mmCIF file of C-alpha atoms and ligand atoms in Angstrom:
data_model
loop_
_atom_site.group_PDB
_atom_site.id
_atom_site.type_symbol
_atom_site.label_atom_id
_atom_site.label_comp_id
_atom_site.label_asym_id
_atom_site.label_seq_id
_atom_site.Cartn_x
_atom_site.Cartn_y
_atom_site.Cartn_z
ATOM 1 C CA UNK A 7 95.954 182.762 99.539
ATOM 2 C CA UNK A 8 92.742 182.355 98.026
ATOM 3 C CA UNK A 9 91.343 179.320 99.185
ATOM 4 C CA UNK A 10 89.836 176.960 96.318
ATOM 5 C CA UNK A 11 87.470 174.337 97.003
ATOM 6 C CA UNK A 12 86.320 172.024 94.023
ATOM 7 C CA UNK A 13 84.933 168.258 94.190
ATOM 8 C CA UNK A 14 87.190 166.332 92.001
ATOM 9 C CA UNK A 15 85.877 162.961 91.476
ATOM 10 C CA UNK A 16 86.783 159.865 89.251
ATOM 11 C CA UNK A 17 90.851 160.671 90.074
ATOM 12 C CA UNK A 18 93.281 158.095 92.448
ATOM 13 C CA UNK A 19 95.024 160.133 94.927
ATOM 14 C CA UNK A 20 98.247 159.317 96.450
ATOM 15 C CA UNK A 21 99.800 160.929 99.920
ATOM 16 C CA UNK A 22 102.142 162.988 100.590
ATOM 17 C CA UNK A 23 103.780 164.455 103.693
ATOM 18 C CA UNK A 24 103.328 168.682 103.986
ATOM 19 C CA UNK A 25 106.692 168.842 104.885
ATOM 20 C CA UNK A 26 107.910 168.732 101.150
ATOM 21 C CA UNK A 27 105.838 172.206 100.287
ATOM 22 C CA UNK A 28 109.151 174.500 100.602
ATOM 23 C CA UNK A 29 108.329 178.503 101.289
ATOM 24 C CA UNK A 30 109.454 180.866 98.098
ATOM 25 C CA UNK A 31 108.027 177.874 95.387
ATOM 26 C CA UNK A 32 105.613 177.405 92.687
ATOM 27 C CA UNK A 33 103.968 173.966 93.018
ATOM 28 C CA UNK A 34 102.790 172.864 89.832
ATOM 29 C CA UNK A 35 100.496 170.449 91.051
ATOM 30 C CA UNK A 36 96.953 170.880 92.818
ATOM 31 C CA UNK A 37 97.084 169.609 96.570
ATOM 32 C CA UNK A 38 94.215 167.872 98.481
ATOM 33 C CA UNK A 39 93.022 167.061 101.977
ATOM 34 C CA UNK A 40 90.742 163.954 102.880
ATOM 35 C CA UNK A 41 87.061 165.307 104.075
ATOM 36 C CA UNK A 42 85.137 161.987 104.977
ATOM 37 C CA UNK A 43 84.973 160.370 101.519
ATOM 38 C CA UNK A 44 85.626 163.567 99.151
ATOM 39 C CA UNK A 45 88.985 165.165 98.151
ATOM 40 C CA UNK A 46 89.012 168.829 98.707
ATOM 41 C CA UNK A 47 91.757 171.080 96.994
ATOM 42 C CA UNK A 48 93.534 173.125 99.104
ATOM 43 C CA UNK A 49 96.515 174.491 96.720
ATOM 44 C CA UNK A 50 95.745 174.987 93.364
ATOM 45 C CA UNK A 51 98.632 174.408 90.727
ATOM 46 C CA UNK A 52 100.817 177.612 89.843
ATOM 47 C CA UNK A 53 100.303 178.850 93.533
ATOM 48 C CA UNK A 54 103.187 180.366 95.567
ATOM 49 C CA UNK A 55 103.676 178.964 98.889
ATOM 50 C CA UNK A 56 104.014 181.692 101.692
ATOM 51 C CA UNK A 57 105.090 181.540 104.831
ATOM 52 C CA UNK A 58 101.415 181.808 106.577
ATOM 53 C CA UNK A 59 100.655 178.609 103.580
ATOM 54 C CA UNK A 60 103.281 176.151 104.944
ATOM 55 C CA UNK A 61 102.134 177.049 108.679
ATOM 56 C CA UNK A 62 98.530 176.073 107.246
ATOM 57 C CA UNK A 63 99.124 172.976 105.498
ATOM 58 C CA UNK A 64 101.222 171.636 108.424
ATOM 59 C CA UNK A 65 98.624 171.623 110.469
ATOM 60 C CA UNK A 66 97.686 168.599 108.568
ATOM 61 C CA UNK A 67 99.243 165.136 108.528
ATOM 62 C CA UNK A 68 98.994 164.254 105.295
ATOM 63 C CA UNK A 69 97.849 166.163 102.046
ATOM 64 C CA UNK A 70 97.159 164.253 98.508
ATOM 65 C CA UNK A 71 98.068 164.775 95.063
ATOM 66 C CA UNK A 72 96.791 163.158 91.911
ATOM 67 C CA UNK A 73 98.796 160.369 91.243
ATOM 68 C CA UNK A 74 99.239 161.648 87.691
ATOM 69 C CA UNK A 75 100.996 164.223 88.824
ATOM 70 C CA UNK A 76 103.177 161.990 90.612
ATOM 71 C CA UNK A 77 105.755 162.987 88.190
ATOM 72 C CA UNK A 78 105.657 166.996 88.820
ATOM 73 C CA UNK A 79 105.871 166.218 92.863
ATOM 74 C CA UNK A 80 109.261 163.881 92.055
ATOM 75 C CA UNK A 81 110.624 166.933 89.988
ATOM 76 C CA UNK A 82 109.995 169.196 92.555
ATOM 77 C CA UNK A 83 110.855 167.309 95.687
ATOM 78 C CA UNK A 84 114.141 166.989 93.635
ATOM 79 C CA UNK A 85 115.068 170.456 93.101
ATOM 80 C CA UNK A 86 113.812 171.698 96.585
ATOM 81 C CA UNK A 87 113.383 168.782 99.404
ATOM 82 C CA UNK A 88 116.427 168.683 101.232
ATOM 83 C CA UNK A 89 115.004 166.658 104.168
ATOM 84 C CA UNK A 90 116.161 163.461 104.993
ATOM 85 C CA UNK A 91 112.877 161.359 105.658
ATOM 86 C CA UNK A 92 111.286 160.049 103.438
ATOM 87 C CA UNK A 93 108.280 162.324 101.723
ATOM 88 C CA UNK A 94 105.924 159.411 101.490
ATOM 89 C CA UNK A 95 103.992 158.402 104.684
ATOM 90 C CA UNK A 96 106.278 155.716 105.428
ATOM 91 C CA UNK A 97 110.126 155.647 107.156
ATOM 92 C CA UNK A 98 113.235 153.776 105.398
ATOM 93 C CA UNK A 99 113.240 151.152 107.943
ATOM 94 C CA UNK A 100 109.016 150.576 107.667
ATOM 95 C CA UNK A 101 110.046 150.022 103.993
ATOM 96 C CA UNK A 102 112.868 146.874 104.846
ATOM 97 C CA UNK A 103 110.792 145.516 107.614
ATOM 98 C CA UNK A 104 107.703 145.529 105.226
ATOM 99 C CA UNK A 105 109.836 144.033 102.508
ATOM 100 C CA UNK A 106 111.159 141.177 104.714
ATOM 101 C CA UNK A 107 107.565 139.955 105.425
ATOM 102 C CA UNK A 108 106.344 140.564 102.265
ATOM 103 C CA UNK A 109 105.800 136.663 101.969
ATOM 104 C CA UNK A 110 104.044 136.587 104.787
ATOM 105 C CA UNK A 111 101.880 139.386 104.031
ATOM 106 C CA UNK A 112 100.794 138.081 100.301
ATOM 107 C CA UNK A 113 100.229 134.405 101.883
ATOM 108 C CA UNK A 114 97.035 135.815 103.186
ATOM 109 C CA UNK A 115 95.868 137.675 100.219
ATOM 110 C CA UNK A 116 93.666 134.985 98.530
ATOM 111 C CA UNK A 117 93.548 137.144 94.750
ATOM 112 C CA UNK A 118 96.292 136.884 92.362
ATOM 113 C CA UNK A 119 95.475 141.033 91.440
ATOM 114 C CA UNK A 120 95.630 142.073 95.206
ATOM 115 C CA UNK A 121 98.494 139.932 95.759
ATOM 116 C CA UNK A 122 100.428 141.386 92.582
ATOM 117 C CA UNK A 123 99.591 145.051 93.454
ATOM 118 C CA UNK A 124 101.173 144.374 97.323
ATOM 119 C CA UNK A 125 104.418 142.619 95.612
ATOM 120 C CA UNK A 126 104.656 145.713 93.188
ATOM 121 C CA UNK A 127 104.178 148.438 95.512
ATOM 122 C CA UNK A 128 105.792 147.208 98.433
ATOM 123 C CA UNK A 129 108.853 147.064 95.881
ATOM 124 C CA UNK A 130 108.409 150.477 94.527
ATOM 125 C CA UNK A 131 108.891 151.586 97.758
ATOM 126 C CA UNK A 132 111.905 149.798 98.898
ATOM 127 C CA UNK A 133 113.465 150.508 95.587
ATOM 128 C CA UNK A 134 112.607 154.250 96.378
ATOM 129 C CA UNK A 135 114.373 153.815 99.573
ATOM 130 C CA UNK A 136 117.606 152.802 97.761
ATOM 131 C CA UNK A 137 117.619 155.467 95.144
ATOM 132 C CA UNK A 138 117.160 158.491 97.877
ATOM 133 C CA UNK A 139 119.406 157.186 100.058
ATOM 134 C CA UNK A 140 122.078 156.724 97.772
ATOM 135 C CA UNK A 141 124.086 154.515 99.667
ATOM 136 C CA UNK A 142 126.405 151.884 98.146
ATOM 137 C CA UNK A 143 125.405 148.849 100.641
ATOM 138 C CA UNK A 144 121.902 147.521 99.910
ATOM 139 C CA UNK A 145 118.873 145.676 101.452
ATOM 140 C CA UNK A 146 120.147 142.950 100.065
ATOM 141 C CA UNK A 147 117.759 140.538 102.358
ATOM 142 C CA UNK A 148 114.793 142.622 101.524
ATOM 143 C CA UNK A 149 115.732 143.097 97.760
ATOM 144 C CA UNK A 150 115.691 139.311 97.706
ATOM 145 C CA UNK A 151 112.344 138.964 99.420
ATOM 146 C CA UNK A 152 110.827 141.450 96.835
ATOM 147 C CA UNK A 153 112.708 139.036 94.016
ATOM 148 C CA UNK A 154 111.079 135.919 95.351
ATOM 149 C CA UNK A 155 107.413 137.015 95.295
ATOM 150 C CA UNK A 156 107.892 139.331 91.808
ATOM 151 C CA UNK A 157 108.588 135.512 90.459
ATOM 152 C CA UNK A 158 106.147 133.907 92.727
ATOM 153 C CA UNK A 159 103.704 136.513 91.239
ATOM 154 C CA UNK A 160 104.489 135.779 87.903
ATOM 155 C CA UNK A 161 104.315 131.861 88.264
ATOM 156 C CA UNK A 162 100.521 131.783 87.785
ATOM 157 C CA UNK A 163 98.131 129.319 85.624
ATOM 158 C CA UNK A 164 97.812 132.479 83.809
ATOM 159 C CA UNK A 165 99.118 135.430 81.844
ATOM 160 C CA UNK A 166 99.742 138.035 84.346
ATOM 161 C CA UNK A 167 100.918 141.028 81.891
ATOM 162 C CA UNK A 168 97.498 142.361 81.601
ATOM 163 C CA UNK A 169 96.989 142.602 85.154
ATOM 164 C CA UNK A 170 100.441 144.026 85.744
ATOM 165 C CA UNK A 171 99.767 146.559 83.065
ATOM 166 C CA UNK A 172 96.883 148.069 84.734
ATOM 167 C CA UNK A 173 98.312 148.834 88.123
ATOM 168 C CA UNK A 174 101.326 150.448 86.687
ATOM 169 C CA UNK A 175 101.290 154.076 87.254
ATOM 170 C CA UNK A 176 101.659 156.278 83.859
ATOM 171 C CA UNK A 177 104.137 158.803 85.084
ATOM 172 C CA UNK A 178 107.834 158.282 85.097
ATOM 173 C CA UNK A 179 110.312 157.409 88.133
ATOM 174 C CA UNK A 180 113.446 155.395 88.311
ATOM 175 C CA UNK A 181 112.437 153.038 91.163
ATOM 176 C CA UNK A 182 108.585 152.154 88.996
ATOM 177 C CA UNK A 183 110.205 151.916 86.201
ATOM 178 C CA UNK A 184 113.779 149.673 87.576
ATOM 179 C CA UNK A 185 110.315 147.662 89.410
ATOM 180 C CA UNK A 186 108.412 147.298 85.861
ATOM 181 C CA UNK A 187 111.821 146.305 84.105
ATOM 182 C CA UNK A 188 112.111 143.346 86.711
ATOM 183 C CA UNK A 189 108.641 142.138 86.070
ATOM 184 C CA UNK A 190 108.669 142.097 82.678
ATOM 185 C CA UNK A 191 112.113 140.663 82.506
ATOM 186 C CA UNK A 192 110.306 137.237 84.200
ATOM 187 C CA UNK A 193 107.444 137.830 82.465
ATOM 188 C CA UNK A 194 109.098 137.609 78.762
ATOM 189 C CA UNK A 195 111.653 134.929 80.771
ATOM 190 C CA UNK A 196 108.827 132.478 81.399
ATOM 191 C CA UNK A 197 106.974 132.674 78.226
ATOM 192 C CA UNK A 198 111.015 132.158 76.383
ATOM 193 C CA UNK A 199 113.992 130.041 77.012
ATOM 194 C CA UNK A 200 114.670 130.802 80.467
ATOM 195 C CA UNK A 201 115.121 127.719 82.141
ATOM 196 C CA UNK A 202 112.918 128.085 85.246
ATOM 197 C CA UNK A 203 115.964 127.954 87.868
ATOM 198 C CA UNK A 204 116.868 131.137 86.149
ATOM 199 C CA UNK A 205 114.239 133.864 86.514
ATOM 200 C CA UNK A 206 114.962 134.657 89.918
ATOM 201 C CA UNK A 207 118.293 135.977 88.650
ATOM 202 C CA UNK A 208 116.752 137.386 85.686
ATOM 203 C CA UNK A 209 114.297 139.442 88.033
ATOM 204 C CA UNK A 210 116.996 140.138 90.224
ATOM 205 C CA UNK A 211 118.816 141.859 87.036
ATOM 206 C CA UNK A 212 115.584 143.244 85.653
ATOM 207 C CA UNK A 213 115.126 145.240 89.526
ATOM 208 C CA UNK A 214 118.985 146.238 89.646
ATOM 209 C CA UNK A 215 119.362 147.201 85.993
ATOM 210 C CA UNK A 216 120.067 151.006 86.587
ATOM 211 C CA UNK A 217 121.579 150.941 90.041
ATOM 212 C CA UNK A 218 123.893 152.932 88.241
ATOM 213 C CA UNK A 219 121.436 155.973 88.532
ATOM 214 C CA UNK A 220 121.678 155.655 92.125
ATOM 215 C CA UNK A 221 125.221 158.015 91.984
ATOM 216 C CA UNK A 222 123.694 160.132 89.135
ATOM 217 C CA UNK A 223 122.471 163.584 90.010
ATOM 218 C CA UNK A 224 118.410 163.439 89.966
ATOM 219 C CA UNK A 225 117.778 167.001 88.439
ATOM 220 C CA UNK A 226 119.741 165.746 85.551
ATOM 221 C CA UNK A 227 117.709 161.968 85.192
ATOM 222 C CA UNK A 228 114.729 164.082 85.603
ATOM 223 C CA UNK A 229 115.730 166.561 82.892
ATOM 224 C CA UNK A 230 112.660 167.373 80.685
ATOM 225 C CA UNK A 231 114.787 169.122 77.645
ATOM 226 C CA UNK A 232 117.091 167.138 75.505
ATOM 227 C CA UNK A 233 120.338 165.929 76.618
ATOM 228 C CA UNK A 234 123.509 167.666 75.339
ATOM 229 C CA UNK A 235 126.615 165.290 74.436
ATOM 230 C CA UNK A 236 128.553 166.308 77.868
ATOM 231 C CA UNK A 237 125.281 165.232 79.795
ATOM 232 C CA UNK A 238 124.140 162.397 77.812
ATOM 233 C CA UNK A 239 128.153 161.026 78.342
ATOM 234 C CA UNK A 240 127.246 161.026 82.074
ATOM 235 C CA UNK A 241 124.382 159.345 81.986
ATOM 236 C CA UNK A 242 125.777 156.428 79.888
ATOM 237 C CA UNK A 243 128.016 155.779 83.118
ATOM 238 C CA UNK A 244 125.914 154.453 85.270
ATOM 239 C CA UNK A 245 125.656 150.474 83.650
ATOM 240 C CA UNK A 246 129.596 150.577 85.124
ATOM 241 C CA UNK A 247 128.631 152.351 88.243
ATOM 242 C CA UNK A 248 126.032 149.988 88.152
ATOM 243 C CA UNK A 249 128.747 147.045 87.987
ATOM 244 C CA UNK A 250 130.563 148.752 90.643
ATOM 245 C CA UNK A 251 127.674 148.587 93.342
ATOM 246 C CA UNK A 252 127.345 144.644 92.416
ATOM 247 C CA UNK A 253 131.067 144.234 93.331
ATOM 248 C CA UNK A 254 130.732 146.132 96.601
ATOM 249 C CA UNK A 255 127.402 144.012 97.594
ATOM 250 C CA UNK A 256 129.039 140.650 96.505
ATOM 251 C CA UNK A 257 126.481 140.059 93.820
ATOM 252 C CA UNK A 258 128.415 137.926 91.590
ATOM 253 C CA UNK A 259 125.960 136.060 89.650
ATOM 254 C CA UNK A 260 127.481 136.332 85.859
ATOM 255 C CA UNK A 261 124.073 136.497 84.197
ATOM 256 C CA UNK A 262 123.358 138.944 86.672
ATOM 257 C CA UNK A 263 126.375 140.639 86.598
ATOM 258 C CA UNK A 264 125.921 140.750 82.260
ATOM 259 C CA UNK A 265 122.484 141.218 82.643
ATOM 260 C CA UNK A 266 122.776 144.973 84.414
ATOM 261 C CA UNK A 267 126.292 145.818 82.777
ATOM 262 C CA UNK A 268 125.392 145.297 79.052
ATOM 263 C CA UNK A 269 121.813 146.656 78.983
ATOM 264 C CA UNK A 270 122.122 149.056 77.201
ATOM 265 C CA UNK A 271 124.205 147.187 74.255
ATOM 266 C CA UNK A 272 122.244 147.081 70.702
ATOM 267 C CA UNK A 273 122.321 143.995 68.431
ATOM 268 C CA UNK A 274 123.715 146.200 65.886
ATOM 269 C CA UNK A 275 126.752 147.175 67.940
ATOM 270 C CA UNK A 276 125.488 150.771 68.343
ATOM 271 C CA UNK A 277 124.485 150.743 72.388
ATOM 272 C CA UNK A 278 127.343 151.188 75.300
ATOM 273 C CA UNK A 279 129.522 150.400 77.355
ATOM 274 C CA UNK A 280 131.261 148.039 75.267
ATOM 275 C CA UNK A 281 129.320 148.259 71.465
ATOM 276 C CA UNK A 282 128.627 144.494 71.373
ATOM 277 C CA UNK A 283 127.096 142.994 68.675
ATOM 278 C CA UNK A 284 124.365 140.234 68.249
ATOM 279 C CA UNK A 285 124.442 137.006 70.441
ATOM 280 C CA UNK A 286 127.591 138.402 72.557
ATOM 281 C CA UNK A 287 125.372 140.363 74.479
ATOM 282 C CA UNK A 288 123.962 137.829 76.876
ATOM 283 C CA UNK A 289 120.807 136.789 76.889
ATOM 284 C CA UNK A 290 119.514 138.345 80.470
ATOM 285 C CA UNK A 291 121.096 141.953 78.590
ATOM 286 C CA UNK A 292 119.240 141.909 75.607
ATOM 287 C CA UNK A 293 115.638 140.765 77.656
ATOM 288 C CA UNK A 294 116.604 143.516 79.653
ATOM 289 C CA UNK A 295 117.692 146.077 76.809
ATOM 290 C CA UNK A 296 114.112 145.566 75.490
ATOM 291 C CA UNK A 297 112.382 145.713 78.401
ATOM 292 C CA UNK A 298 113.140 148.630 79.524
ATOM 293 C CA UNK A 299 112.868 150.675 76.301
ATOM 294 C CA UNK A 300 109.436 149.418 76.176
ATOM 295 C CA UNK A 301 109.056 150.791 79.437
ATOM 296 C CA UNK A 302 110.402 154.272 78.810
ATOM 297 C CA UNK A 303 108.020 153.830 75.938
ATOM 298 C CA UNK A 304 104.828 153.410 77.782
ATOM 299 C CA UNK A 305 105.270 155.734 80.702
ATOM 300 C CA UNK A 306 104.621 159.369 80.677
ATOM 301 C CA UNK A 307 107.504 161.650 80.879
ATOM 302 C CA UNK A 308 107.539 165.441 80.851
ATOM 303 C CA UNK A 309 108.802 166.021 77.356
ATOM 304 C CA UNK A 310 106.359 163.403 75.288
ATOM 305 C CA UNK A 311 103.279 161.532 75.823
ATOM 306 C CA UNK A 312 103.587 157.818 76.256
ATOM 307 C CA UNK A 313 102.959 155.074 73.484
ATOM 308 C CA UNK A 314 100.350 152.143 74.184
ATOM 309 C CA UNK A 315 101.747 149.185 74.940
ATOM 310 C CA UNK A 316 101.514 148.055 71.341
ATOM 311 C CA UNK A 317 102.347 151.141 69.709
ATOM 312 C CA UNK A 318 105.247 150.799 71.672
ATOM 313 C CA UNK A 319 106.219 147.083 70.657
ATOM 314 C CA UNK A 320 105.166 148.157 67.015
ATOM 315 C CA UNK A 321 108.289 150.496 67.159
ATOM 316 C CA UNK A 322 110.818 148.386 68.685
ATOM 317 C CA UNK A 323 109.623 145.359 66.138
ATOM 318 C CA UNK A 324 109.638 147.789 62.884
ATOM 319 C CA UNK A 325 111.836 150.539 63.669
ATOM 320 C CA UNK A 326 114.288 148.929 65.828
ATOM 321 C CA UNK A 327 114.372 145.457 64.243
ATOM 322 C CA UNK A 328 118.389 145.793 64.102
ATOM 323 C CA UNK A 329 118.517 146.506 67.794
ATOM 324 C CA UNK A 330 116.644 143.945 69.892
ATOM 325 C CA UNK A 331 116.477 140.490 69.856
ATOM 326 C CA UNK A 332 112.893 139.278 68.084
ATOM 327 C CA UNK A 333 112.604 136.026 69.668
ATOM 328 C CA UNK A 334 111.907 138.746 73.441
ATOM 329 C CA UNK A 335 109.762 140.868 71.415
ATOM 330 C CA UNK A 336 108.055 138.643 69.938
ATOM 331 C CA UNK A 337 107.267 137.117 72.965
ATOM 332 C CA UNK A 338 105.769 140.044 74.743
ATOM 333 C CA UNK A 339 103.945 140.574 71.323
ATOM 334 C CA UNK A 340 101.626 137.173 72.255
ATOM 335 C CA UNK A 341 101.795 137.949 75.541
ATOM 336 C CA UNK A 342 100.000 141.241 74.844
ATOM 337 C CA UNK A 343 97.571 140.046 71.963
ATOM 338 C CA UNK A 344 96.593 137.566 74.708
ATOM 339 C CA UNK A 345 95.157 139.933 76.936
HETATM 340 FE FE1 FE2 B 428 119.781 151.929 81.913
HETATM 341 FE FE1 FE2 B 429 116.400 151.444 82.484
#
């Protein structure tokens, strides 16, 4: 292979182990090594790996990728990854034992911005954990942990969105986006009629609100063309399936429990599982419902660019002023002018 070696500066890398480059695939995303303080490529995007390539990039621990292209690496982990670790640097059980002492780990961190970015990745990666390993019974110690300092984060003399809304990365997974769902869930709770004693359980929901997906196979989730009917019917499944895993963990919480199985219902009586209409859908549903469509929204996925965050409230206020609940998107409308 012809080796390529290019200073690329002004980028955020993010690790990943060599293990996931498969022999007999294209990468579509340029790969790095670490040399003291620059970032050298070592694979360039459209390159084939060969046999002598994966002997050659396992002689290193780790390689890095652009965290933009975060996205592409997901895809293609999916559809050729087979291993059973984890492809981050970091095992399943790291993940619950750094979730259980998350508290402990932010009560040193004196900034509110370093404290939010440990909260939100150190959930991103345990909710990663529970996608890939697909398995009905969950952390539920460490998924409360992560619940407890996402509000603790969020209870703060001041308006946290903007802060949040600069760490979050611009591609699309299920785990960032089921994390970003939860925090703005509390955020929008706060700011609204939550009663206080409530946003745990509404950040709970906001985490847990496509669970569902967990059961649903990944190449299709990740699919960058349209959906047909058959496909999109399977995907609509998982806010049951998603009711299903709450039963089997005990997590009986009714605004909970409404919160993750009614989603995806529309004011107008046009969303599913049930095609409720206006102030039947609870309230924990329809922050949700709005939520996460702003999130989709805003983060990058392979068939359209993203929308600013108030491009994207724009739309749901104008053009989806039938669906969601104004009093939420109103809400995250001051939120947002006040950053
Ligand atoms: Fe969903
Ligand atoms: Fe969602």
């Amino acid at each position: 292979m012809h080796r390529v070696v290019r200073r690329v500066i002004n980028h955020k890398y993010t690790q990943i182990k060599p293990e996931i480059l498969q022999k007999d695939t294209i990468i579509d995303f340029d790969c790095f090594i670490k040399r003291f303080d620059d970032y050298v490529i070592i694979i360039e995007a459209g390159s084939a790996i060969t046999d002598s390539l994966v002997k050659k990039i396992q002689q290193h621990k780790v390689i890095y990728v652009l965290k933009h292209d975060m996205e592409k690496v997901n895809v293609y982990t999916t559809l050729y990854f087979k291993g059973e670790d984890d492809y981050l640097n970091i095992t399943g059980e790291e993940i619950i034992v750094y979730a259980l002492k998350l508290s402990e780990t932010v009560s040193d961190i004196s900034t509110v911005e370093k404290r939010l970015e440990t909260v939100y990745k150190t959930t991103s990666d345990l909710m990663r954990y529970i996608f890939e390993r697909s398995n009905d019974q969950m952390p539920i110690d460490a998924l409360k942990t992560c619940v407890t300092e996402i509000i603790r984060s969020v209870d703060v003399p001041i308006n946290i969105l903007p802060l949040l809304l600069d760490i979050l990365p611009q591609y699309y997974t299920t785990y960032h986006h089921s994390v970003n769902v939860a925090f703005f869930a509390a955020i929008i709770g706060k700011y609204s009629d939550i009663p206080n004693e409530k946003l745990k359980n509404l950040a709970y929901a906001g985490l847990l609100h496509d669970i569902g997906k967990m059961h649903i196979d990944p190449i299709l989730l990740a699919k960058p063309e349209q959906l047909d009917e058959n496909e999109y019917k399977i995907i609509k499944r998982h806010s049951q399936m998603g009711y299903t895993i709450l039963e089997m963990n005990k997590i009986d919480d009714k605004d909970i429990v409404g919160g993750i199985l009614f989603h995806h219902e529309k004011l107008d009586g046009t969303g599913y599982p049930q095609g409720l209409r206006g102030k039947v859908i609870p309230k924990f549903a329809r922050i949700i419902g709005m939520c996460d469509v702003f999130d989709a929204l805003t983060t990058h996925r392979t068939y359209r660019q993203n929308y600013s965050s108030y491009e994207a409230l724009l739309l749901i206020k104008q053009e989806m002023r039938e669906q969601f609940d104004e009093v939420y998107t109103d809400t995250f409308i001051r939120l947002l002018s006040k950053s």
